Amino acid sequence: MYDVNYDVNNLYCWAMCEPLPYAEFRWVEECRSSACDSGLRVTKVYRALWFAQSFWLRVYIELNTERRTRTSNEFERNLYKLMNNAVFGKTMENVRDYVDVRLVTCWDGRYGTEALIAKPNFHSSSVFDENLMAVELRKLEVQFNTNLRCLIYFLECRNVYENMKRDIARFDINDYSDDNTYDIPRANKKVFGLIKDENNGAVMMKFIGLRAKMYALRILGKSDTKRIKGVKRSTVAKTITFEDFAHSLNESSQQSRRQACVRSMLHEVYTVSELKLALSPHDDKRYLIPSTDTLPCNHYKILLLDTNVV
């Protein structure tokens, strides 16, 4: 039995190439569907939204994707990837964190510092020099116009590589070697929306996942893959080993690493040395049940598990 690390090629771009809402947004008062006409019983309808949609973003996404496939250096590849992902990121921002910052050069007047700090939504201020101050105000209204949906599938099959050969149109296998063990032909280079084997047919021997975006892979014939969000890649590569992940998991211990970073405060750039939490088996975003499985916070099964334990 092997574990295979799959990812979807350019998933964000694939999503943005689908029909997207653009106008005519309105609430639906009468919510009936063909499913209801066929006998489906609807016990409660919370809200239904009507809107017009089209492929209005597809041309831009496909242009960047085409240019990325033709580039020959890492900088341009990352640039065209960012030009697509940044657009997607704008649709996923936490609008609760938006702030209103005003730059003021005088104290008196309707739009001066005195009037701004007297507002009920005043948060803080920063002085840059004698004639320039930034005043931060909280938003009085928040418009919820972003959204996020995530799905994780667990699939079992007898031979995953035979399934890939049979459904090759669904996979990007271009990075497999020509003489790969599974006799799978190379095809579908960087076609977004297709599934890609991140290990390119290599066998994953071990996997340690401590929590979200903190994991390590040991792949046969390749160097270990280590990912820790918030810790610089150079620090991870030089100071953290696969065994450190295993020790943190088995001994339930935390490990920190010191790293040098560039920080900006009030538009002044500093070089700082910080002690960063690197490894921790305590996942504050999931509920750990007595196994390797987890549940989302506030999941209904958590109460059942706690009751059984008592």
PDB file of C-alpha atoms in Angstrom:
ATOM      1  CA  MET A   1       0.000   0.000   0.000  1.00  0.00           C
ATOM      2  CA  TYR A   2       1.338   3.431  -0.967  1.00  0.00           C
ATOM      3  CA  ASP A   3       0.343   6.951  -0.062  1.00  0.00           C
ATOM      4  CA  VAL A   4       0.165   9.288  -3.049  1.00  0.00           C
ATOM      5  CA  ASN A   5       0.350  13.062  -2.732  1.00  0.00           C
ATOM      6  CA  TYR A   6      -2.081  14.557  -5.258  1.00  0.00           C
ATOM      7  CA  ASP A   7      -2.697  18.197  -6.023  1.00  0.00           C
ATOM      8  CA  VAL A   8      -4.831  19.956  -8.597  1.00  0.00           C
ATOM      9  CA  ASN A   9      -3.050  21.991 -11.254  1.00  0.00           C
ATOM     10  CA  ASN A  10      -3.760  25.675 -10.787  1.00  0.00           C
ATOM     11  CA  LEU A  11      -6.986  25.029  -8.904  1.00  0.00           C
ATOM     12  CA  TYR A  12      -7.608  28.723  -8.301  1.00  0.00           C
ATOM     13  CA  CYS A  13      -7.298  29.480 -12.007  1.00  0.00           C
ATOM     14  CA  TRP A  14      -9.597  26.626 -12.930  1.00  0.00           C
ATOM     15  CA  ALA A  15     -12.226  28.007 -10.552  1.00  0.00           C
ATOM     16  CA  MET A  16     -11.889  31.501 -12.027  1.00  0.00           C
ATOM     17  CA  CYS A  17     -12.386  30.132 -15.551  1.00  0.00           C
ATOM     18  CA  GLU A  18     -15.817  28.813 -14.624  1.00  0.00           C
ATOM     19  CA  PRO A  19     -18.959  30.960 -14.971  1.00  0.00           C
ATOM     20  CA  LEU A  20     -18.775  33.698 -12.319  1.00  0.00           C
ATOM     21  CA  PRO A  21     -21.453  36.087 -11.002  1.00  0.00           C
ATOM     22  CA  TYR A  22     -21.261  39.644 -12.299  1.00  0.00           C
ATOM     23  CA  ALA A  23     -24.672  41.379 -12.105  1.00  0.00           C
ATOM     24  CA  GLU A  24     -28.412  41.204 -11.338  1.00  0.00           C
ATOM     25  CA  PHE A  25     -28.009  40.069  -7.730  1.00  0.00           C
ATOM     26  CA  ARG A  26     -31.313  39.682  -5.905  1.00  0.00           C
ATOM     27  CA  TRP A  27     -32.942  37.555  -3.249  1.00  0.00           C
ATOM     28  CA  VAL A  28     -35.365  34.879  -4.439  1.00  0.00           C
ATOM     29  CA  GLU A  29     -38.692  34.975  -2.641  1.00  0.00           C
ATOM     30  CA  GLU A  30     -40.236  31.863  -4.168  1.00  0.00           C
ATOM     31  CA  CYS A  31     -37.692  29.054  -4.097  1.00  0.00           C
ATOM     32  CA  ARG A  32     -38.883  26.092  -6.130  1.00  0.00           C
ATOM     33  CA  SER A  33     -36.841  23.760  -8.290  1.00  0.00           C
ATOM     34  CA  SER A  34     -37.262  20.759 -10.540  1.00  0.00           C
ATOM     35  CA  ALA A  35     -36.110  18.610  -7.630  1.00  0.00           C
ATOM     36  CA  CYS A  36     -39.082  19.805  -5.573  1.00  0.00           C
ATOM     37  CA  ASP A  37     -41.399  19.075  -8.482  1.00  0.00           C
ATOM     38  CA  SER A  38     -39.972  15.548  -8.571  1.00  0.00           C
ATOM     39  CA  GLY A  39     -40.893  14.854  -4.957  1.00  0.00           C
ATOM     40  CA  LEU A  40     -37.978  16.256  -2.931  1.00  0.00           C
ATOM     41  CA  ARG A  41     -39.156  17.527   0.453  1.00  0.00           C
ATOM     42  CA  VAL A  42     -37.523  20.779   1.545  1.00  0.00           C
ATOM     43  CA  THR A  43     -37.811  21.299   5.300  1.00  0.00           C
ATOM     44  CA  LYS A  44     -36.274  24.767   5.452  1.00  0.00           C
ATOM     45  CA  VAL A  45     -34.850  27.311   3.012  1.00  0.00           C
ATOM     46  CA  TYR A  46     -32.591  29.902   4.610  1.00  0.00           C
ATOM     47  CA  ARG A  47     -31.785  32.148   1.663  1.00  0.00           C
ATOM     48  CA  ALA A  48     -31.630  31.852  -2.100  1.00  0.00           C
ATOM     49  CA  LEU A  49     -29.696  34.292  -4.283  1.00  0.00           C
ATOM     50  CA  TRP A  50     -30.255  34.943  -7.971  1.00  0.00           C
ATOM     51  CA  PHE A  51     -27.522  36.378 -10.209  1.00  0.00           C
ATOM     52  CA  ALA A  52     -26.268  36.477 -13.777  1.00  0.00           C
ATOM     53  CA  GLN A  53     -22.961  34.781 -14.575  1.00  0.00           C
ATOM     54  CA  SER A  54     -20.508  34.467 -17.445  1.00  0.00           C
ATOM     55  CA  PHE A  55     -16.887  33.528 -18.265  1.00  0.00           C
ATOM     56  CA  TRP A  56     -15.748  37.128 -17.809  1.00  0.00           C
ATOM     57  CA  LEU A  57     -12.393  36.271 -16.167  1.00  0.00           C
ATOM     58  CA  ARG A  58     -11.343  33.359 -18.387  1.00  0.00           C
ATOM     59  CA  VAL A  59      -9.438  35.364 -21.037  1.00  0.00           C
ATOM     60  CA  TYR A  60      -7.173  36.999 -18.438  1.00  0.00           C
ATOM     61  CA  ILE A  61      -6.466  33.719 -16.617  1.00  0.00           C
ATOM     62  CA  GLU A  62      -5.702  31.772 -19.794  1.00  0.00           C
ATOM     63  CA  LEU A  63      -3.371  34.529 -21.021  1.00  0.00           C
ATOM     64  CA  ASN A  64      -1.243  34.360 -17.852  1.00  0.00           C
ATOM     65  CA  THR A  65      -1.292  30.566 -17.880  1.00  0.00           C
ATOM     66  CA  GLU A  66      -0.121  30.447 -21.502  1.00  0.00           C
ATOM     67  CA  ARG A  67       2.729  32.863 -20.800  1.00  0.00           C
ATOM     68  CA  ARG A  68       3.745  30.862 -17.743  1.00  0.00           C
ATOM     69  CA  THR A  69       4.071  27.647 -19.759  1.00  0.00           C
ATOM     70  CA  ARG A  70       6.328  29.401 -22.304  1.00  0.00           C
ATOM     71  CA  THR A  71       8.686  31.012 -19.799  1.00  0.00           C
ATOM     72  CA  SER A  72      12.104  29.516 -19.087  1.00  0.00           C
ATOM     73  CA  ASN A  73      13.056  31.049 -15.734  1.00  0.00           C
ATOM     74  CA  GLU A  74      11.722  30.791 -12.191  1.00  0.00           C
ATOM     75  CA  PHE A  75      11.070  34.520 -11.770  1.00  0.00           C
ATOM     76  CA  GLU A  76       8.617  34.769 -14.671  1.00  0.00           C
ATOM     77  CA  ARG A  77       6.910  31.519 -13.682  1.00  0.00           C
ATOM     78  CA  ASN A  78       6.261  32.901 -10.209  1.00  0.00           C
ATOM     79  CA  LEU A  79       5.209  36.273 -11.640  1.00  0.00           C
ATOM     80  CA  TYR A  80       2.479  34.869 -13.899  1.00  0.00           C
ATOM     81  CA  LYS A  81       1.330  32.544 -11.136  1.00  0.00           C
ATOM     82  CA  LEU A  82       1.044  35.503  -8.756  1.00  0.00           C
ATOM     83  CA  MET A  83      -0.894  37.564 -11.306  1.00  0.00           C
ATOM     84  CA  ASN A  84      -3.599  34.895 -11.245  1.00  0.00           C
ATOM     85  CA  ASN A  85      -3.479  33.975  -7.564  1.00  0.00           C
ATOM     86  CA  ALA A  86      -3.607  37.612  -6.454  1.00  0.00           C
ATOM     87  CA  VAL A  87      -6.930  38.034  -8.244  1.00  0.00           C
ATOM     88  CA  PHE A  88      -8.259  34.928  -6.531  1.00  0.00           C
ATOM     89  CA  GLY A  89      -6.976  36.164  -3.178  1.00  0.00           C
ATOM     90  CA  LYS A  90      -8.990  39.355  -3.488  1.00  0.00           C
ATOM     91  CA  THR A  91     -12.150  37.235  -3.451  1.00  0.00           C
ATOM     92  CA  MET A  92     -11.133  35.471  -0.209  1.00  0.00           C
ATOM     93  CA  GLU A  93     -10.081  38.351   2.006  1.00  0.00           C
ATOM     94  CA  ASN A  94     -11.401  38.691   5.543  1.00  0.00           C
ATOM     95  CA  VAL A  95     -13.437  41.857   5.139  1.00  0.00           C
ATOM     96  CA  ARG A  96     -13.753  42.191   8.913  1.00  0.00           C
ATOM     97  CA  ASP A  97     -10.093  43.239   9.015  1.00  0.00           C
ATOM     98  CA  TYR A  98     -10.493  46.154   6.609  1.00  0.00           C
ATOM     99  CA  VAL A  99      -9.532  49.524   8.103  1.00  0.00           C
ATOM    100  CA  ASP A 100      -9.822  53.152   7.052  1.00  0.00           C
ATOM    101  CA  VAL A 101      -6.530  55.091   7.272  1.00  0.00           C
ATOM    102  CA  ARG A 102      -6.492  58.873   6.818  1.00  0.00           C
ATOM    103  CA  LEU A 103      -3.318  60.910   6.287  1.00  0.00           C
ATOM    104  CA  VAL A 104      -3.729  64.373   7.798  1.00  0.00           C
ATOM    105  CA  THR A 105      -1.476  67.437   7.821  1.00  0.00           C
ATOM    106  CA  CYS A 106      -3.409  69.756  10.155  1.00  0.00           C
ATOM    107  CA  TRP A 107      -5.062  69.636  13.558  1.00  0.00           C
ATOM    108  CA  ASP A 108      -8.104  71.872  13.095  1.00  0.00           C
ATOM    109  CA  GLY A 109     -10.901  71.749  10.578  1.00  0.00           C
ATOM    110  CA  ARG A 110     -13.576  69.325   9.486  1.00  0.00           C
ATOM    111  CA  TYR A 111     -11.064  66.804   8.164  1.00  0.00           C
ATOM    112  CA  GLY A 112      -8.281  67.552  10.637  1.00  0.00           C
ATOM    113  CA  THR A 113      -6.792  65.298  13.284  1.00  0.00           C
ATOM    114  CA  GLU A 114      -8.984  66.662  16.081  1.00  0.00           C
ATOM    115  CA  ALA A 115     -12.187  65.778  14.236  1.00  0.00           C
ATOM    116  CA  LEU A 116     -10.981  62.296  13.286  1.00  0.00           C
ATOM    117  CA  ILE A 117      -9.865  61.215  16.762  1.00  0.00           C
ATOM    118  CA  ALA A 118     -13.218  62.401  18.132  1.00  0.00           C
ATOM    119  CA  LYS A 119     -15.099  59.898  15.958  1.00  0.00           C
ATOM    120  CA  PRO A 120     -16.580  56.847  17.747  1.00  0.00           C
ATOM    121  CA  ASN A 121     -14.788  54.470  15.369  1.00  0.00           C
ATOM    122  CA  PHE A 122     -11.338  55.962  16.050  1.00  0.00           C
ATOM    123  CA  HIS A 123      -8.764  53.225  16.683  1.00  0.00           C
ATOM    124  CA  SER A 124      -5.230  54.639  16.785  1.00  0.00           C
ATOM    125  CA  SER A 125      -2.846  57.203  15.319  1.00  0.00           C
ATOM    126  CA  SER A 126       0.793  57.306  14.231  1.00  0.00           C
ATOM    127  CA  VAL A 127       2.965  60.407  13.961  1.00  0.00           C
ATOM    128  CA  PHE A 128       5.425  60.457  11.059  1.00  0.00           C
ATOM    129  CA  ASP A 129       6.724  63.995  11.547  1.00  0.00           C
ATOM    130  CA  GLU A 130       5.607  67.417  12.734  1.00  0.00           C
ATOM    131  CA  ASN A 131       3.189  67.940   9.842  1.00  0.00           C
ATOM    132  CA  LEU A 132       2.040  64.415   8.983  1.00  0.00           C
ATOM    133  CA  MET A 133      -0.035  61.940  10.969  1.00  0.00           C
ATOM    134  CA  ALA A 134      -1.906  58.743  10.078  1.00  0.00           C
ATOM    135  CA  VAL A 135      -5.251  58.161  11.806  1.00  0.00           C
ATOM    136  CA  GLU A 136      -6.740  54.655  11.725  1.00  0.00           C
ATOM    137  CA  LEU A 137     -10.525  54.305  11.849  1.00  0.00           C
ATOM    138  CA  ARG A 138     -12.577  51.147  12.113  1.00  0.00           C
ATOM    139  CA  LYS A 139     -15.144  50.429   9.428  1.00  0.00           C
ATOM    140  CA  LEU A 140     -18.686  51.387  10.409  1.00  0.00           C
ATOM    141  CA  GLU A 141     -20.135  48.883   7.946  1.00  0.00           C
ATOM    142  CA  VAL A 142     -18.818  45.569   6.647  1.00  0.00           C
ATOM    143  CA  GLN A 143     -19.969  44.226   3.300  1.00  0.00           C
ATOM    144  CA  PHE A 144     -19.718  40.442   3.169  1.00  0.00           C
ATOM    145  CA  ASN A 145     -18.924  39.832  -0.479  1.00  0.00           C
ATOM    146  CA  THR A 146     -16.277  37.092  -0.265  1.00  0.00           C
ATOM    147  CA  ASN A 147     -16.617  33.378   0.236  1.00  0.00           C
ATOM    148  CA  LEU A 148     -14.660  30.135   0.671  1.00  0.00           C
ATOM    149  CA  ARG A 149     -15.479  26.468   0.223  1.00  0.00           C
ATOM    150  CA  CYS A 150     -13.050  23.567   0.756  1.00  0.00           C
ATOM    151  CA  LEU A 151     -13.461  19.839   0.209  1.00  0.00           C
ATOM    152  CA  ILE A 152     -11.205  16.899   1.073  1.00  0.00           C
ATOM    153  CA  TYR A 153     -11.800  13.455  -0.398  1.00  0.00           C
ATOM    154  CA  PHE A 154     -10.482  10.133   0.896  1.00  0.00           C
ATOM    155  CA  LEU A 155     -10.403   7.519  -1.876  1.00  0.00           C
ATOM    156  CA  GLU A 156      -9.503   3.835  -1.758  1.00  0.00           C
ATOM    157  CA  CYS A 157      -8.643   1.713  -4.800  1.00  0.00           C
ATOM    158  CA  ARG A 158      -6.644  -1.410  -5.657  1.00  0.00           C
ATOM    159  CA  ASN A 159      -4.108   0.243  -7.960  1.00  0.00           C
ATOM    160  CA  VAL A 160      -4.120   4.006  -8.217  1.00  0.00           C
ATOM    161  CA  TYR A 161      -1.705   4.052 -11.160  1.00  0.00           C
ATOM    162  CA  GLU A 162      -3.945   1.785 -13.231  1.00  0.00           C
ATOM    163  CA  ASN A 163      -6.767   4.203 -12.540  1.00  0.00           C
ATOM    164  CA  MET A 164      -4.558   7.064 -13.725  1.00  0.00           C
ATOM    165  CA  LYS A 165      -3.769   5.252 -16.978  1.00  0.00           C
ATOM    166  CA  ARG A 166      -7.441   4.554 -17.564  1.00  0.00           C
ATOM    167  CA  ASP A 167      -8.477   8.186 -16.904  1.00  0.00           C
ATOM    168  CA  ILE A 168      -5.353   9.886 -18.228  1.00  0.00           C
ATOM    169  CA  ALA A 169      -7.393  12.834 -19.525  1.00  0.00           C
ATOM    170  CA  ARG A 170      -7.969  13.858 -15.891  1.00  0.00           C
ATOM    171  CA  PHE A 171      -4.270  13.905 -14.901  1.00  0.00           C
ATOM    172  CA  ASP A 172      -1.176  15.996 -15.596  1.00  0.00           C
ATOM    173  CA  ILE A 173       1.552  13.366 -15.965  1.00  0.00           C
ATOM    174  CA  ASN A 174       4.026  15.427 -17.943  1.00  0.00           C
ATOM    175  CA  ASP A 175       6.703  15.347 -15.211  1.00  0.00           C
ATOM    176  CA  TYR A 176       6.827  11.546 -15.043  1.00  0.00           C
ATOM    177  CA  SER A 177       9.958  10.017 -16.547  1.00  0.00           C
ATOM    178  CA  ASP A 178       9.635   8.435 -19.995  1.00  0.00           C
ATOM    179  CA  ASP A 179      10.643   5.042 -18.583  1.00  0.00           C
ATOM    180  CA  ASN A 180       8.479   5.186 -15.437  1.00  0.00           C
ATOM    181  CA  THR A 181       7.684   1.909 -13.699  1.00  0.00           C
ATOM    182  CA  TYR A 182       3.951   2.210 -14.271  1.00  0.00           C
ATOM    183  CA  ASP A 183       4.197   2.642 -18.064  1.00  0.00           C
ATOM    184  CA  ILE A 184       2.106   5.820 -17.933  1.00  0.00           C
ATOM    185  CA  PRO A 185       2.564   8.110 -20.962  1.00  0.00           C
ATOM    186  CA  ARG A 186       3.452  11.762 -20.365  1.00  0.00           C
ATOM    187  CA  ALA A 187       0.590  14.131 -21.146  1.00  0.00           C
ATOM    188  CA  ASN A 188      -1.351  17.289 -20.259  1.00  0.00           C
ATOM    189  CA  LYS A 189       1.455  19.635 -19.239  1.00  0.00           C
ATOM    190  CA  LYS A 190       0.199  22.266 -16.741  1.00  0.00           C
ATOM    191  CA  VAL A 191      -3.431  22.032 -17.822  1.00  0.00           C
ATOM    192  CA  PHE A 192      -5.255  23.701 -14.957  1.00  0.00           C
ATOM    193  CA  GLY A 193      -8.010  21.777 -13.259  1.00  0.00           C
ATOM    194  CA  LEU A 194      -6.251  18.433 -13.788  1.00  0.00           C
ATOM    195  CA  ILE A 195      -4.890  16.277 -10.961  1.00  0.00           C
ATOM    196  CA  LYS A 196      -1.123  16.046 -10.554  1.00  0.00           C
ATOM    197  CA  ASP A 197       0.997  13.542  -8.626  1.00  0.00           C
ATOM    198  CA  GLU A 198       3.320  15.796  -6.640  1.00  0.00           C
ATOM    199  CA  ASN A 199       5.858  12.966  -6.252  1.00  0.00           C
ATOM    200  CA  ASN A 200       5.852  12.071  -9.979  1.00  0.00           C
ATOM    201  CA  GLY A 201       5.525   8.357  -9.347  1.00  0.00           C
ATOM    202  CA  ALA A 202       8.082   8.175  -6.530  1.00  0.00           C
ATOM    203  CA  VAL A 203       7.055   6.165  -3.469  1.00  0.00           C
ATOM    204  CA  MET A 204       6.189   8.127  -0.334  1.00  0.00           C
ATOM    205  CA  MET A 205       7.714   6.212   2.565  1.00  0.00           C
ATOM    206  CA  LYS A 206       6.612   8.395   5.480  1.00  0.00           C
ATOM    207  CA  PHE A 207       4.379  11.372   6.148  1.00  0.00           C
ATOM    208  CA  ILE A 208       4.160  13.442   9.332  1.00  0.00           C
ATOM    209  CA  GLY A 209       1.494  16.116   9.607  1.00  0.00           C
ATOM    210  CA  LEU A 210       1.629  18.051  12.860  1.00  0.00           C
ATOM    211  CA  ARG A 211      -1.062  20.577  11.981  1.00  0.00           C
ATOM    212  CA  ALA A 212      -2.192  22.794   9.112  1.00  0.00           C
ATOM    213  CA  LYS A 213       0.732  23.784   6.860  1.00  0.00           C
ATOM    214  CA  MET A 214       3.259  22.023   9.086  1.00  0.00           C
ATOM    215  CA  TYR A 215       4.237  18.681   7.570  1.00  0.00           C
ATOM    216  CA  ALA A 216       7.114  16.587   6.232  1.00  0.00           C
ATOM    217  CA  LEU A 217       7.365  13.905   3.528  1.00  0.00           C
ATOM    218  CA  ARG A 218      10.001  11.219   3.093  1.00  0.00           C
ATOM    219  CA  ILE A 219      10.113  10.043  -0.511  1.00  0.00           C
ATOM    220  CA  LEU A 220      12.161   7.119  -1.785  1.00  0.00           C
ATOM    221  CA  GLY A 221      15.195   8.319  -3.736  1.00  0.00           C
ATOM    222  CA  LYS A 222      14.565  12.014  -3.072  1.00  0.00           C
ATOM    223  CA  SER A 223      15.381  14.560  -0.399  1.00  0.00           C
ATOM    224  CA  ASP A 224      12.850  15.117   2.367  1.00  0.00           C
ATOM    225  CA  THR A 225      10.112  17.679   1.797  1.00  0.00           C
ATOM    226  CA  LYS A 226       9.522  19.965   4.805  1.00  0.00           C
ATOM    227  CA  ARG A 227       6.940  22.734   5.002  1.00  0.00           C
ATOM    228  CA  ILE A 228       6.338  25.101   7.940  1.00  0.00           C
ATOM    229  CA  LYS A 229       4.256  28.209   7.397  1.00  0.00           C
ATOM    230  CA  GLY A 230       5.775  31.300   8.993  1.00  0.00           C
ATOM    231  CA  VAL A 231       9.325  29.935   9.112  1.00  0.00           C
ATOM    232  CA  LYS A 232      11.731  30.892   6.335  1.00  0.00           C
ATOM    233  CA  ARG A 233      12.587  28.114   3.907  1.00  0.00           C
ATOM    234  CA  SER A 234      16.298  28.593   4.479  1.00  0.00           C
ATOM    235  CA  THR A 235      15.792  28.144   8.226  1.00  0.00           C
ATOM    236  CA  VAL A 236      13.738  24.998   7.667  1.00  0.00           C
ATOM    237  CA  ALA A 237      16.285  23.544   5.249  1.00  0.00           C
ATOM    238  CA  LYS A 238      19.309  24.199   7.474  1.00  0.00           C
ATOM    239  CA  THR A 239      18.030  23.631  11.007  1.00  0.00           C
ATOM    240  CA  ILE A 240      15.050  21.243  10.888  1.00  0.00           C
ATOM    241  CA  THR A 241      15.167  17.562   9.965  1.00  0.00           C
ATOM    242  CA  PHE A 242      12.546  14.901   9.369  1.00  0.00           C
ATOM    243  CA  GLU A 243      13.517  13.419  12.731  1.00  0.00           C
ATOM    244  CA  ASP A 244      12.611  16.722  14.406  1.00  0.00           C
ATOM    245  CA  PHE A 245       9.076  16.331  13.078  1.00  0.00           C
ATOM    246  CA  ALA A 246       8.939  12.760  14.399  1.00  0.00           C
ATOM    247  CA  HIS A 247      10.245  13.810  17.825  1.00  0.00           C
ATOM    248  CA  SER A 248       7.694  16.611  18.091  1.00  0.00           C
ATOM    249  CA  LEU A 249       4.895  14.192  17.198  1.00  0.00           C
ATOM    250  CA  ASN A 250       5.936  11.271  19.409  1.00  0.00           C
ATOM    251  CA  GLU A 251       7.067  13.289  22.428  1.00  0.00           C
ATOM    252  CA  SER A 252       4.371  15.988  22.107  1.00  0.00           C
ATOM    253  CA  SER A 253       7.064  18.646  22.263  1.00  0.00           C
ATOM    254  CA  GLN A 254       7.499  22.075  20.718  1.00  0.00           C
ATOM    255  CA  GLN A 255      10.619  23.379  19.001  1.00  0.00           C
ATOM    256  CA  SER A 256      11.626  26.944  18.189  1.00  0.00           C
ATOM    257  CA  ARG A 257      14.175  28.349  15.764  1.00  0.00           C
ATOM    258  CA  ARG A 258      15.851  31.744  15.496  1.00  0.00           C
ATOM    259  CA  GLN A 259      15.677  33.515  12.142  1.00  0.00           C
ATOM    260  CA  ALA A 260      16.563  36.925  10.715  1.00  0.00           C
ATOM    261  CA  CYS A 261      13.794  38.926   9.053  1.00  0.00           C
ATOM    262  CA  VAL A 262      13.164  42.343   7.545  1.00  0.00           C
ATOM    263  CA  ARG A 263      10.311  44.257   9.190  1.00  0.00           C
ATOM    264  CA  SER A 264       8.693  47.606   8.424  1.00  0.00           C
ATOM    265  CA  MET A 265       7.236  49.787  11.166  1.00  0.00           C
ATOM    266  CA  LEU A 266       5.842  53.238  10.401  1.00  0.00           C
ATOM    267  CA  HIS A 267       7.545  53.017   6.998  1.00  0.00           C
ATOM    268  CA  GLU A 268      10.955  52.420   8.559  1.00  0.00           C
ATOM    269  CA  VAL A 269      12.684  49.171   7.626  1.00  0.00           C
ATOM    270  CA  TYR A 270      14.449  47.117  10.303  1.00  0.00           C
ATOM    271  CA  THR A 271      16.419  43.888  10.382  1.00  0.00           C
ATOM    272  CA  VAL A 272      15.335  41.818  13.358  1.00  0.00           C
ATOM    273  CA  SER A 273      16.292  38.476  14.858  1.00  0.00           C
ATOM    274  CA  GLU A 274      13.248  36.624  16.160  1.00  0.00           C
ATOM    275  CA  LEU A 275      12.634  33.347  17.967  1.00  0.00           C
ATOM    276  CA  LYS A 276       9.869  31.607  16.034  1.00  0.00           C
ATOM    277  CA  LEU A 277       7.798  28.594  17.054  1.00  0.00           C
ATOM    278  CA  ALA A 278       8.726  26.093  14.354  1.00  0.00           C
ATOM    279  CA  LEU A 279       7.256  22.718  15.352  1.00  0.00           C
ATOM    280  CA  SER A 280       4.212  22.039  17.500  1.00  0.00           C
ATOM    281  CA  PRO A 281       1.896  19.002  17.665  1.00  0.00           C
ATOM    282  CA  HIS A 282      -0.940  21.105  19.108  1.00  0.00           C
ATOM    283  CA  ASP A 283      -3.421  21.918  16.355  1.00  0.00           C
ATOM    284  CA  ASP A 284      -5.543  24.867  17.450  1.00  0.00           C
ATOM    285  CA  LYS A 285      -7.726  24.673  14.327  1.00  0.00           C
ATOM    286  CA  ARG A 286      -8.887  21.065  14.632  1.00  0.00           C
ATOM    287  CA  TYR A 287     -10.247  18.745  17.340  1.00  0.00           C
ATOM    288  CA  LEU A 288      -8.003  15.703  17.775  1.00  0.00           C
ATOM    289  CA  ILE A 289      -9.811  12.426  18.413  1.00  0.00           C
ATOM    290  CA  PRO A 290      -8.029   9.317  19.808  1.00  0.00           C
ATOM    291  CA  SER A 291      -6.330   8.366  16.541  1.00  0.00           C
ATOM    292  CA  THR A 292      -4.746  10.200  13.649  1.00  0.00           C
ATOM    293  CA  ASP A 293      -8.094  11.728  12.704  1.00  0.00           C
ATOM    294  CA  THR A 294      -9.366  15.217  13.470  1.00  0.00           C
ATOM    295  CA  LEU A 295     -12.650  17.084  13.322  1.00  0.00           C
ATOM    296  CA  PRO A 296     -13.401  20.749  12.624  1.00  0.00           C
ATOM    297  CA  CYS A 297     -14.070  22.916  15.653  1.00  0.00           C
ATOM    298  CA  ASN A 298     -17.736  22.838  16.784  1.00  0.00           C
ATOM    299  CA  HIS A 299     -18.402  19.637  14.811  1.00  0.00           C
ATOM    300  CA  TYR A 300     -21.498  17.841  16.087  1.00  0.00           C
ATOM    301  CA  LYS A 301     -19.561  14.600  16.727  1.00  0.00           C
ATOM    302  CA  ILE A 302     -17.308  16.301  19.292  1.00  0.00           C
ATOM    303  CA  LEU A 303     -20.130  16.402  21.844  1.00  0.00           C
ATOM    304  CA  LEU A 304     -20.836  12.715  21.230  1.00  0.00           C
ATOM    305  CA  LEU A 305     -17.165  11.828  21.705  1.00  0.00           C
ATOM    306  CA  ASP A 306     -16.926  13.832  24.931  1.00  0.00           C
ATOM    307  CA  THR A 307     -20.080  12.153  26.248  1.00  0.00           C
ATOM    308  CA  ASN A 308     -18.695   8.689  25.527  1.00  0.00           C
ATOM    309  CA  VAL A 309     -15.418   9.529  27.255  1.00  0.00           C
ATOM    310  CA  VAL A 310     -17.274  10.631  30.391  1.00  0.00           C
TER     311      VAL A 310
END
